[in-house]
Short mmCIF file of C-alpha atoms and ligand atoms in Angstrom, two decimals:
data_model
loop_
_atom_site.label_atom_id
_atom_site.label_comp_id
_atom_site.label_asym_id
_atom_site.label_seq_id
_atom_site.Cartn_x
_atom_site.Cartn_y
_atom_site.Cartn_z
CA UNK O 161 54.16 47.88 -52.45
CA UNK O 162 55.73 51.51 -52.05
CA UNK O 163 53.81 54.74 -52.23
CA UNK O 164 54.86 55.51 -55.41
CA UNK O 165 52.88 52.00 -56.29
CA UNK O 166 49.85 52.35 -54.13
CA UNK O 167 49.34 55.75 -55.57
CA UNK O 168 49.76 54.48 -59.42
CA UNK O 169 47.59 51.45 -58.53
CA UNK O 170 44.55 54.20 -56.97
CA UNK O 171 45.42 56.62 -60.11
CA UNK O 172 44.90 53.96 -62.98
CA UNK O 173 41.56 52.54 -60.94
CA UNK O 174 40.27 56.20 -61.12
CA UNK O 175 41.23 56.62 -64.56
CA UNK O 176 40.06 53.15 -65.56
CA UNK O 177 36.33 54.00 -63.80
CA UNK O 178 36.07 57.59 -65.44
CA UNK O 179 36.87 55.80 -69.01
CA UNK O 180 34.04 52.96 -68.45
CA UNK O 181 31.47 55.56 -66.71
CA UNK O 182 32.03 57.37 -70.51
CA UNK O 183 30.91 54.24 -72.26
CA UNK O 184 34.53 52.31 -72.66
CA UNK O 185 34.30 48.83 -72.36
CA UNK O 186 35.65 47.51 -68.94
CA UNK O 187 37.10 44.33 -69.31
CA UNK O 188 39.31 45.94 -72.74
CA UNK O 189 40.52 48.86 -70.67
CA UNK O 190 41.19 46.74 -68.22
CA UNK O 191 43.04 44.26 -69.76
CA UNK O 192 45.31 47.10 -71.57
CA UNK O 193 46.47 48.56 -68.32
CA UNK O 194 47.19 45.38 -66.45
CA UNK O 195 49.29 44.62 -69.72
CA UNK O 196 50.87 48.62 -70.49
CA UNK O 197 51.72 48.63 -66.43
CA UNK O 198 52.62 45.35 -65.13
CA UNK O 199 51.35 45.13 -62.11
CA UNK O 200 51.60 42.11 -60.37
CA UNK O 201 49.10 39.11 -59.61
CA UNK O 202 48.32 40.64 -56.46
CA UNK O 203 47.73 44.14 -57.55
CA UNK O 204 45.45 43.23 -60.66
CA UNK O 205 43.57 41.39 -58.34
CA UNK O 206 42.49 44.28 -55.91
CA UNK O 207 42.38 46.45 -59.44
CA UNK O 208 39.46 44.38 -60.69
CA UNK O 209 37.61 43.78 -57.17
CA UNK O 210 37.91 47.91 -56.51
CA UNK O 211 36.80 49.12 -60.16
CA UNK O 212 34.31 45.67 -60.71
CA UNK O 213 33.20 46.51 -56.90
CA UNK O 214 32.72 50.16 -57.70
CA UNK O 215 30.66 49.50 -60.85
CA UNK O 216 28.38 47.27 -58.98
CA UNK O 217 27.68 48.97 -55.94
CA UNK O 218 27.03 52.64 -57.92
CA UNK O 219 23.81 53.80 -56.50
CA UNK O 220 24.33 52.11 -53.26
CA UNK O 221 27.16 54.14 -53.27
CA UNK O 222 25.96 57.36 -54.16
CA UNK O 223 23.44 56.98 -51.67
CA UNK O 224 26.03 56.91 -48.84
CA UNK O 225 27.48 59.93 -50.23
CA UNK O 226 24.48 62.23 -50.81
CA UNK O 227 23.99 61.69 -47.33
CA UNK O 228 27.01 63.77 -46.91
CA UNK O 229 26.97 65.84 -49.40
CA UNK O 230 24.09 67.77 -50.71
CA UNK O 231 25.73 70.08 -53.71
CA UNK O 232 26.29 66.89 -56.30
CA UNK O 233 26.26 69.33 -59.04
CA UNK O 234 29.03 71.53 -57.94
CA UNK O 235 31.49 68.58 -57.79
CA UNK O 236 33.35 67.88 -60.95
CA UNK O 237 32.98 63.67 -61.58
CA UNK O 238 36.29 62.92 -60.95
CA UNK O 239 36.13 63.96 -57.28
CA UNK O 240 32.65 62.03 -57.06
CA UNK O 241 34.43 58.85 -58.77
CA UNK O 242 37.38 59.31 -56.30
CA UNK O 243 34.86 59.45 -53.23
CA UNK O 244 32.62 56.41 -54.53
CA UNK O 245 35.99 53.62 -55.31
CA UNK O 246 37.19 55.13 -51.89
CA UNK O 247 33.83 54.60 -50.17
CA UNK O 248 33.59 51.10 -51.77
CA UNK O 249 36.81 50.10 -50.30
CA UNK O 250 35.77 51.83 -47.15
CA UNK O 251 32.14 49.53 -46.50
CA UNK O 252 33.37 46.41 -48.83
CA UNK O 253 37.15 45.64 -48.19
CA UNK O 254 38.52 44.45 -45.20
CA UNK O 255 42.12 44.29 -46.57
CA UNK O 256 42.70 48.42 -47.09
CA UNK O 257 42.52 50.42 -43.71
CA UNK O 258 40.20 53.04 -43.64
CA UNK O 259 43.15 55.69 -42.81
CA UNK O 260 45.13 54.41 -45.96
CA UNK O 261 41.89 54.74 -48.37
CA UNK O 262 41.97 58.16 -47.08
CA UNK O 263 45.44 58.70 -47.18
CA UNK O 264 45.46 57.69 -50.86
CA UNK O 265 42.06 59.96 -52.39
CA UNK O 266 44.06 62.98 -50.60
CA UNK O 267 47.11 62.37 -52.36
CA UNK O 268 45.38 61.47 -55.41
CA UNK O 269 43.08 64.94 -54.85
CA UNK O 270 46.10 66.77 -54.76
CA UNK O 271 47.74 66.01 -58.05
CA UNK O 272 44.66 66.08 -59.99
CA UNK O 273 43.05 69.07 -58.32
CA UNK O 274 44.61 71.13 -55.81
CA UNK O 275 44.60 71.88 -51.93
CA UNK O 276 40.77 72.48 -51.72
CA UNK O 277 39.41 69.42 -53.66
CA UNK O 278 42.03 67.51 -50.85
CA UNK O 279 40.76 69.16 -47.97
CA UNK O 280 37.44 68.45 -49.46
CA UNK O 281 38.03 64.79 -50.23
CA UNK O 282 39.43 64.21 -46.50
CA UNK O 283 36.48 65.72 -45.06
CA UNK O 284 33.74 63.97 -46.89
CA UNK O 285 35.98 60.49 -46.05
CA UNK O 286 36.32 61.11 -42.78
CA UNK O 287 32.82 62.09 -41.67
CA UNK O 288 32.16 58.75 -43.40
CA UNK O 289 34.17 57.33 -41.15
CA UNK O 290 33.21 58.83 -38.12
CA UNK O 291 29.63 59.50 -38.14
CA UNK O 292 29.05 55.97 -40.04
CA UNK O 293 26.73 55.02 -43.01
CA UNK O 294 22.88 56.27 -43.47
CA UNK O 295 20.72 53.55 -42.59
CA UNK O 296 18.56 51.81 -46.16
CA UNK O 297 16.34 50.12 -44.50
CA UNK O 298 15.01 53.22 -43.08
CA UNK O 299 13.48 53.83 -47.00
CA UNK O 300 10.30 53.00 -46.69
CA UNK O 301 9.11 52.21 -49.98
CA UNK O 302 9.88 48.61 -51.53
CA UNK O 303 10.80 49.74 -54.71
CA UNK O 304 13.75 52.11 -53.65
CA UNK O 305 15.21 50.53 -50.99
CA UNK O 306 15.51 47.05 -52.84
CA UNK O 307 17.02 49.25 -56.02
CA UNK O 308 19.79 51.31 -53.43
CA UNK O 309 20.32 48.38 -51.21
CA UNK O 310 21.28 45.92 -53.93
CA UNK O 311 22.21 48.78 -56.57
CA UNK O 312 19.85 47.84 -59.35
CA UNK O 313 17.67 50.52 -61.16
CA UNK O 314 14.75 51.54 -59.42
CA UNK O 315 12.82 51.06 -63.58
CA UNK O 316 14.10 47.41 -63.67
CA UNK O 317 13.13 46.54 -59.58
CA UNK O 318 9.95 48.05 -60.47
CA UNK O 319 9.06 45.98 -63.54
CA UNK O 320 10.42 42.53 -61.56
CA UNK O 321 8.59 43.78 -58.98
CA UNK O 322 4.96 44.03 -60.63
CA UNK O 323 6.14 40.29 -63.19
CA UNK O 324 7.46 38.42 -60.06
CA UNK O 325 6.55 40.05 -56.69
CA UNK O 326 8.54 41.65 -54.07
CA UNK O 327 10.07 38.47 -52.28
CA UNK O 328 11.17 36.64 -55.93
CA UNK O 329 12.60 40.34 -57.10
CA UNK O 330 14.81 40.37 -53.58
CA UNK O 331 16.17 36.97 -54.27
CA UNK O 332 17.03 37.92 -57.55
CA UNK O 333 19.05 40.91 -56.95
CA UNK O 334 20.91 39.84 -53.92
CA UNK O 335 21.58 36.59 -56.37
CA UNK O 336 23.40 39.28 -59.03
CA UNK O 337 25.63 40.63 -56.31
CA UNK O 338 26.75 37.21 -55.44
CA UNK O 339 30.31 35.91 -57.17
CA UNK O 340 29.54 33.52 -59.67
CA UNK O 341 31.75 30.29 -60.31
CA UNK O 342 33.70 30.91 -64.07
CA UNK O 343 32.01 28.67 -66.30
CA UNK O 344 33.07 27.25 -69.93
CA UNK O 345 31.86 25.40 -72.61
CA UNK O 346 33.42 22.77 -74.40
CA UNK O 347 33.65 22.76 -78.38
CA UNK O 348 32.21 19.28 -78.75
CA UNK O 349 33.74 19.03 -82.53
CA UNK O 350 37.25 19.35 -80.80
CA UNK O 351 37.06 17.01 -77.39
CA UNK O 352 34.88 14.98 -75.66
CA UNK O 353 32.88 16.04 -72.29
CA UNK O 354 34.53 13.31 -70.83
CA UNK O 355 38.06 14.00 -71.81
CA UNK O 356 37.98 17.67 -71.36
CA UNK O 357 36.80 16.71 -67.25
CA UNK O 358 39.75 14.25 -66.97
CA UNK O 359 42.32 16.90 -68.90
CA UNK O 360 41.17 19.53 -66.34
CA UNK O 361 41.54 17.30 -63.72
CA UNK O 362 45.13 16.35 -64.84
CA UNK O 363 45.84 20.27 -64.75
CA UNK O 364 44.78 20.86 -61.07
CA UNK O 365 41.20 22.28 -61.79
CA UNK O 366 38.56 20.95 -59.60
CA UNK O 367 35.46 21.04 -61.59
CA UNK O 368 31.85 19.61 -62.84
CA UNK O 369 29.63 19.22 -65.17
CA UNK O 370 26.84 22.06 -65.65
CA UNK O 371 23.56 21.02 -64.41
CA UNK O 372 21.78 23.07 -66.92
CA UNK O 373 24.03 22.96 -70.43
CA UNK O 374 25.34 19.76 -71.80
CA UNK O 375 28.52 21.59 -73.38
CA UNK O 376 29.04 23.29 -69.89
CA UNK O 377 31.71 22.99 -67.18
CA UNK O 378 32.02 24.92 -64.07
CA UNK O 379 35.59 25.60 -63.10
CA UNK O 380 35.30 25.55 -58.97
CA UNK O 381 38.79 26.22 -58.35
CA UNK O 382 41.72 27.33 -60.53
CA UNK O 383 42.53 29.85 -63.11
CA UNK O 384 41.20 28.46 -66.46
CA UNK O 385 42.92 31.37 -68.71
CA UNK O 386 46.22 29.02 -67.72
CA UNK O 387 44.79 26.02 -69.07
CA UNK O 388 45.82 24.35 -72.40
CA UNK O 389 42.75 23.46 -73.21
CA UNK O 390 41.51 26.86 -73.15
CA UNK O 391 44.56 28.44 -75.33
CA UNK O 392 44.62 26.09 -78.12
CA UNK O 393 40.75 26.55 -78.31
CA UNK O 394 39.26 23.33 -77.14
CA UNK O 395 37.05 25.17 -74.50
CA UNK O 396 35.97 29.02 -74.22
CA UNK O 397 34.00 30.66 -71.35
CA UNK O 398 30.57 31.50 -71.03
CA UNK O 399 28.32 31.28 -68.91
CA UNK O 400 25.63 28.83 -67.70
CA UNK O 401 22.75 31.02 -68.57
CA UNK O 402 24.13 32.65 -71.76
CA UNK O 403 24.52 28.79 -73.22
CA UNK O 404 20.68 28.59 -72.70
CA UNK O 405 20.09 31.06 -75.40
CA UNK O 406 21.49 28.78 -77.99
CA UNK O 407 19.97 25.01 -76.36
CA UNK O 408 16.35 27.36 -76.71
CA UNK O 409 17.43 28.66 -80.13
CA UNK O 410 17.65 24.65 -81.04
CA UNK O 411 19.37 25.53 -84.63
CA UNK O 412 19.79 22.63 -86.70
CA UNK O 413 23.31 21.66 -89.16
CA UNK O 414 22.98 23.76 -92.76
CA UNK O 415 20.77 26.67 -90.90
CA UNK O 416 21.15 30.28 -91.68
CA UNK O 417 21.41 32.29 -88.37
CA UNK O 418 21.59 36.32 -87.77
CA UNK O 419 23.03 37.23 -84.30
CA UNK O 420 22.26 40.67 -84.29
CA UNK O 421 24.84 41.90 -81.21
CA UNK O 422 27.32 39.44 -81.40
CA UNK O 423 30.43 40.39 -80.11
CA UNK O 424 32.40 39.51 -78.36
CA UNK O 425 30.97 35.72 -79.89
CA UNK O 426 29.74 33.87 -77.26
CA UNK O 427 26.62 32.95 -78.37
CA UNK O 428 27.40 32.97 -81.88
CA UNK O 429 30.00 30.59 -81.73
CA UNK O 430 27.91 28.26 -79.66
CA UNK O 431 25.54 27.99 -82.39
CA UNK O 432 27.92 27.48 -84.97
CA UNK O 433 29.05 24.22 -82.72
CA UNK O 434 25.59 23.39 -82.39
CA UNK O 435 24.85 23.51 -85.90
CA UNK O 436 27.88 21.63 -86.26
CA UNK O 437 29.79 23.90 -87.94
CA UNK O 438 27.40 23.61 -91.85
CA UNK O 439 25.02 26.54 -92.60
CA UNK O 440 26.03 30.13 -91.92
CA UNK O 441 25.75 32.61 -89.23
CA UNK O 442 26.01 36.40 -89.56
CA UNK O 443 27.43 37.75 -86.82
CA UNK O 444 26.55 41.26 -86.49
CA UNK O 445 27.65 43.93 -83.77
CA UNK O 446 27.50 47.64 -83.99
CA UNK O 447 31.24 48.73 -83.20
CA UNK O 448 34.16 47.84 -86.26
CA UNK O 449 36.95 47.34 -83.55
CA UNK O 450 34.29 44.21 -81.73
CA UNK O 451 34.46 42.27 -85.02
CA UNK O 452 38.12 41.16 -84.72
CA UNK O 453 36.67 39.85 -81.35
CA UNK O 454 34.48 37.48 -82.89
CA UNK O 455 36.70 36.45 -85.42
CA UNK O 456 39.13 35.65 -83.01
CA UNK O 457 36.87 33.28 -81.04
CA UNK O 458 35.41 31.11 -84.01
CA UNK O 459 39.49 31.05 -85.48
CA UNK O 460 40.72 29.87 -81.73
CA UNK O 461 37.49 27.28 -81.81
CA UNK O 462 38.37 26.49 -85.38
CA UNK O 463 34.56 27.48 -86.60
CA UNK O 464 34.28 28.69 -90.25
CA UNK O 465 30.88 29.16 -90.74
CA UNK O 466 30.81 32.75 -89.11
CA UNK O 467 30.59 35.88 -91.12
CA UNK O 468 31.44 39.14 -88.68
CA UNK O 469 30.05 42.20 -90.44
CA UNK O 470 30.14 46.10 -89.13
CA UNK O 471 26.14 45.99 -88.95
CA UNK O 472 23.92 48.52 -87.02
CA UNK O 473 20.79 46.64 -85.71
CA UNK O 474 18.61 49.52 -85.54
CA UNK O 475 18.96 50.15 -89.93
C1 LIG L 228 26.06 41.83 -74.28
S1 LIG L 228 26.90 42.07 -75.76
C2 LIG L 228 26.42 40.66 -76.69
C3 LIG L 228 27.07 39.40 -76.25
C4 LIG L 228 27.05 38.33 -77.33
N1 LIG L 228 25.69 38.02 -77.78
C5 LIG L 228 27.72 37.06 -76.86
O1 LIG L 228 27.05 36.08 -76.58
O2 LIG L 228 28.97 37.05 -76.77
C6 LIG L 228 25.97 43.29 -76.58
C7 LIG L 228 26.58 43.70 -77.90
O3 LIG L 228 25.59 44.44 -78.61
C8 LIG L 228 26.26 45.37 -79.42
N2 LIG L 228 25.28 46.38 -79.86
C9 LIG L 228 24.68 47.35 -79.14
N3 LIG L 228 23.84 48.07 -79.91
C10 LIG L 228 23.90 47.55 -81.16
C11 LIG L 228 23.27 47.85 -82.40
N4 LIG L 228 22.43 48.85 -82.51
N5 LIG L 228 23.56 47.09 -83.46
C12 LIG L 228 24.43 46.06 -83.37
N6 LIG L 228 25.07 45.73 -82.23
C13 LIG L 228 24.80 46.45 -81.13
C14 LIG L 228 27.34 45.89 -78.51
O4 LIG L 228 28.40 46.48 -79.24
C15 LIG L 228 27.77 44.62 -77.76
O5 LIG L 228 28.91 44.05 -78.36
#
């Protein structure tokens, strides 16, 4: 990769985080720069760990730098975006040098801002690297330091804490910053459990069954978007847990359903398979551009009793 790249590759990550911090929807922005500025394998792959990586670590994040710097206010969000995906790659990545992270923000500082949000930028990143990281275990109330060590809001790590204790709450959170294997469900109307294992197989995948949905397969090793089976519709992903919604739902053949935040139609196709495609499920969502979303899904899993309305829940 040439500078030219590196600095195009930083640029669209900060753009791409500033667009999803306003509300945008992360894996659609995502998706439409990968496609508008073909970068290759290897690039979208440290794209999506940086701005995914960013995302998830926030307020673990921003605690690092408030230990540095103590006039939030006064910096415009670009520069604090800037300082948090170069302070994730900092603490998280092992492939970027620290020097190059650096490097990079400055550069980037300079053609969005000028000279003095550089020198800034270099000075905040460098007395991260030098003087090191605050220490979190030094908070001494549960609460907090669970929320900023695992970045989860302090509400939510309260309310898990006082439902489920403090020692459940800890497993749970460092359990949500753990990768989780890509799993997919099978439309059971279109193949068999059985042949969609052996098909995979065939293809290179190495997979199982799901130990908690009958329609589900985890995908252990290989890229499943490449798969056959998953462009001509035969399988879609979801995962484990969200197929639980519809085994609990239970909806029988010739039910009428109402999904009330549909897109993009994970669920909602699942209980259109489960209900073996006779009845009828509105599938609701709030925004007009999510509905093509859903329609897409039940067309690729060839499901017809879906109707995809503009619908705002709260009315
Ligand atoms: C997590 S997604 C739902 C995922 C979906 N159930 C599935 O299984 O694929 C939440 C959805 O709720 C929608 N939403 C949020 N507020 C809404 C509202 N007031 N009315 C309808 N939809 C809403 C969002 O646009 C978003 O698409």
């Amino acid at each position: 990769m040439n500078d030219l790249e590196k600095y195009m590759l930083r640029k669209t990550i900060l753009e791409l985080l500033l667009k999803i911090d306003q509300g945008g929807y992360s894996h659609l922005l995502i998706d439409h720069e990968i496609k508008a500025k073909k970068f290759s394998e290897k690039d979208v792959a440290l794209l999506t760990e940086i701005v995914y990586g960013t995302i998830q670590r926030k307020l673990t994040l921003d605690f690092y730098l408030e230990h540095f710097i103590h006039t939030k206010k006064k910096i415009q969000p670009w520069v604090w975006m800037l300082l948090r995906m170069s302070v994730y790659q900092m603490v998280y990545l092992d492939k970027v040098p620290d020097h190059a992270v650096i490097h990079e923000a400055v550069e980037i500082s300079k053609q969005r801002g000028h000279k003095g949000v550089a020198s800034f930028v270099n000075g905040v990143l460098r007395n991260v690297q030098r003087k090191g990281l605050p220490d979190i275990s030094e908070i001494k109330d549960d609460a907090q330091r669970l929320s900023i060590e695992t970045s989860h809001p302090l509400w939510l790590v309260e309310n898990w804490i006082e439902m489920y204790g403090y020692e459940t709450t800890k497993k749970i959170c460092i359990a949500n910053l753990q990768d989780k294997p890509v799993s997919i469900r099978i439309q059971p109307m279109r193949i068999e459990m059985e042949d969609a294992l052996a098909k995979l197989k065939e293809e290179g995948y190495r997979v199982r069954r799901s130990r908690i949905a009958d329609q589900g397969i985890v995908i252990e090793q290989g890229n499943i978007l490449k798969s056959p089976l998953f462009k001509n519709g035969f399988v879609t992903i979801q995962d484990q847990s969200s197929m639980l919604a519809g085994i609990m739902l239970d909806p029988k053949p010739g039910m009428t359903v109402l999904d009330a935040c549909s897109a993009p139609g994970g669920k909602a196709t699942h209980l259109a398979e489960l209900m073996e495609n006779s009845g009828k499920i509105h599938a609701h969502d709030l925004h007009p551009n999510k509905i093509k979303e859903i329609n897409k899904r039940a067309e690729q899993l060839q499901l017809t009793i879906i109707d995809a309305k503009q619908v705002d829940a709260r009315n």
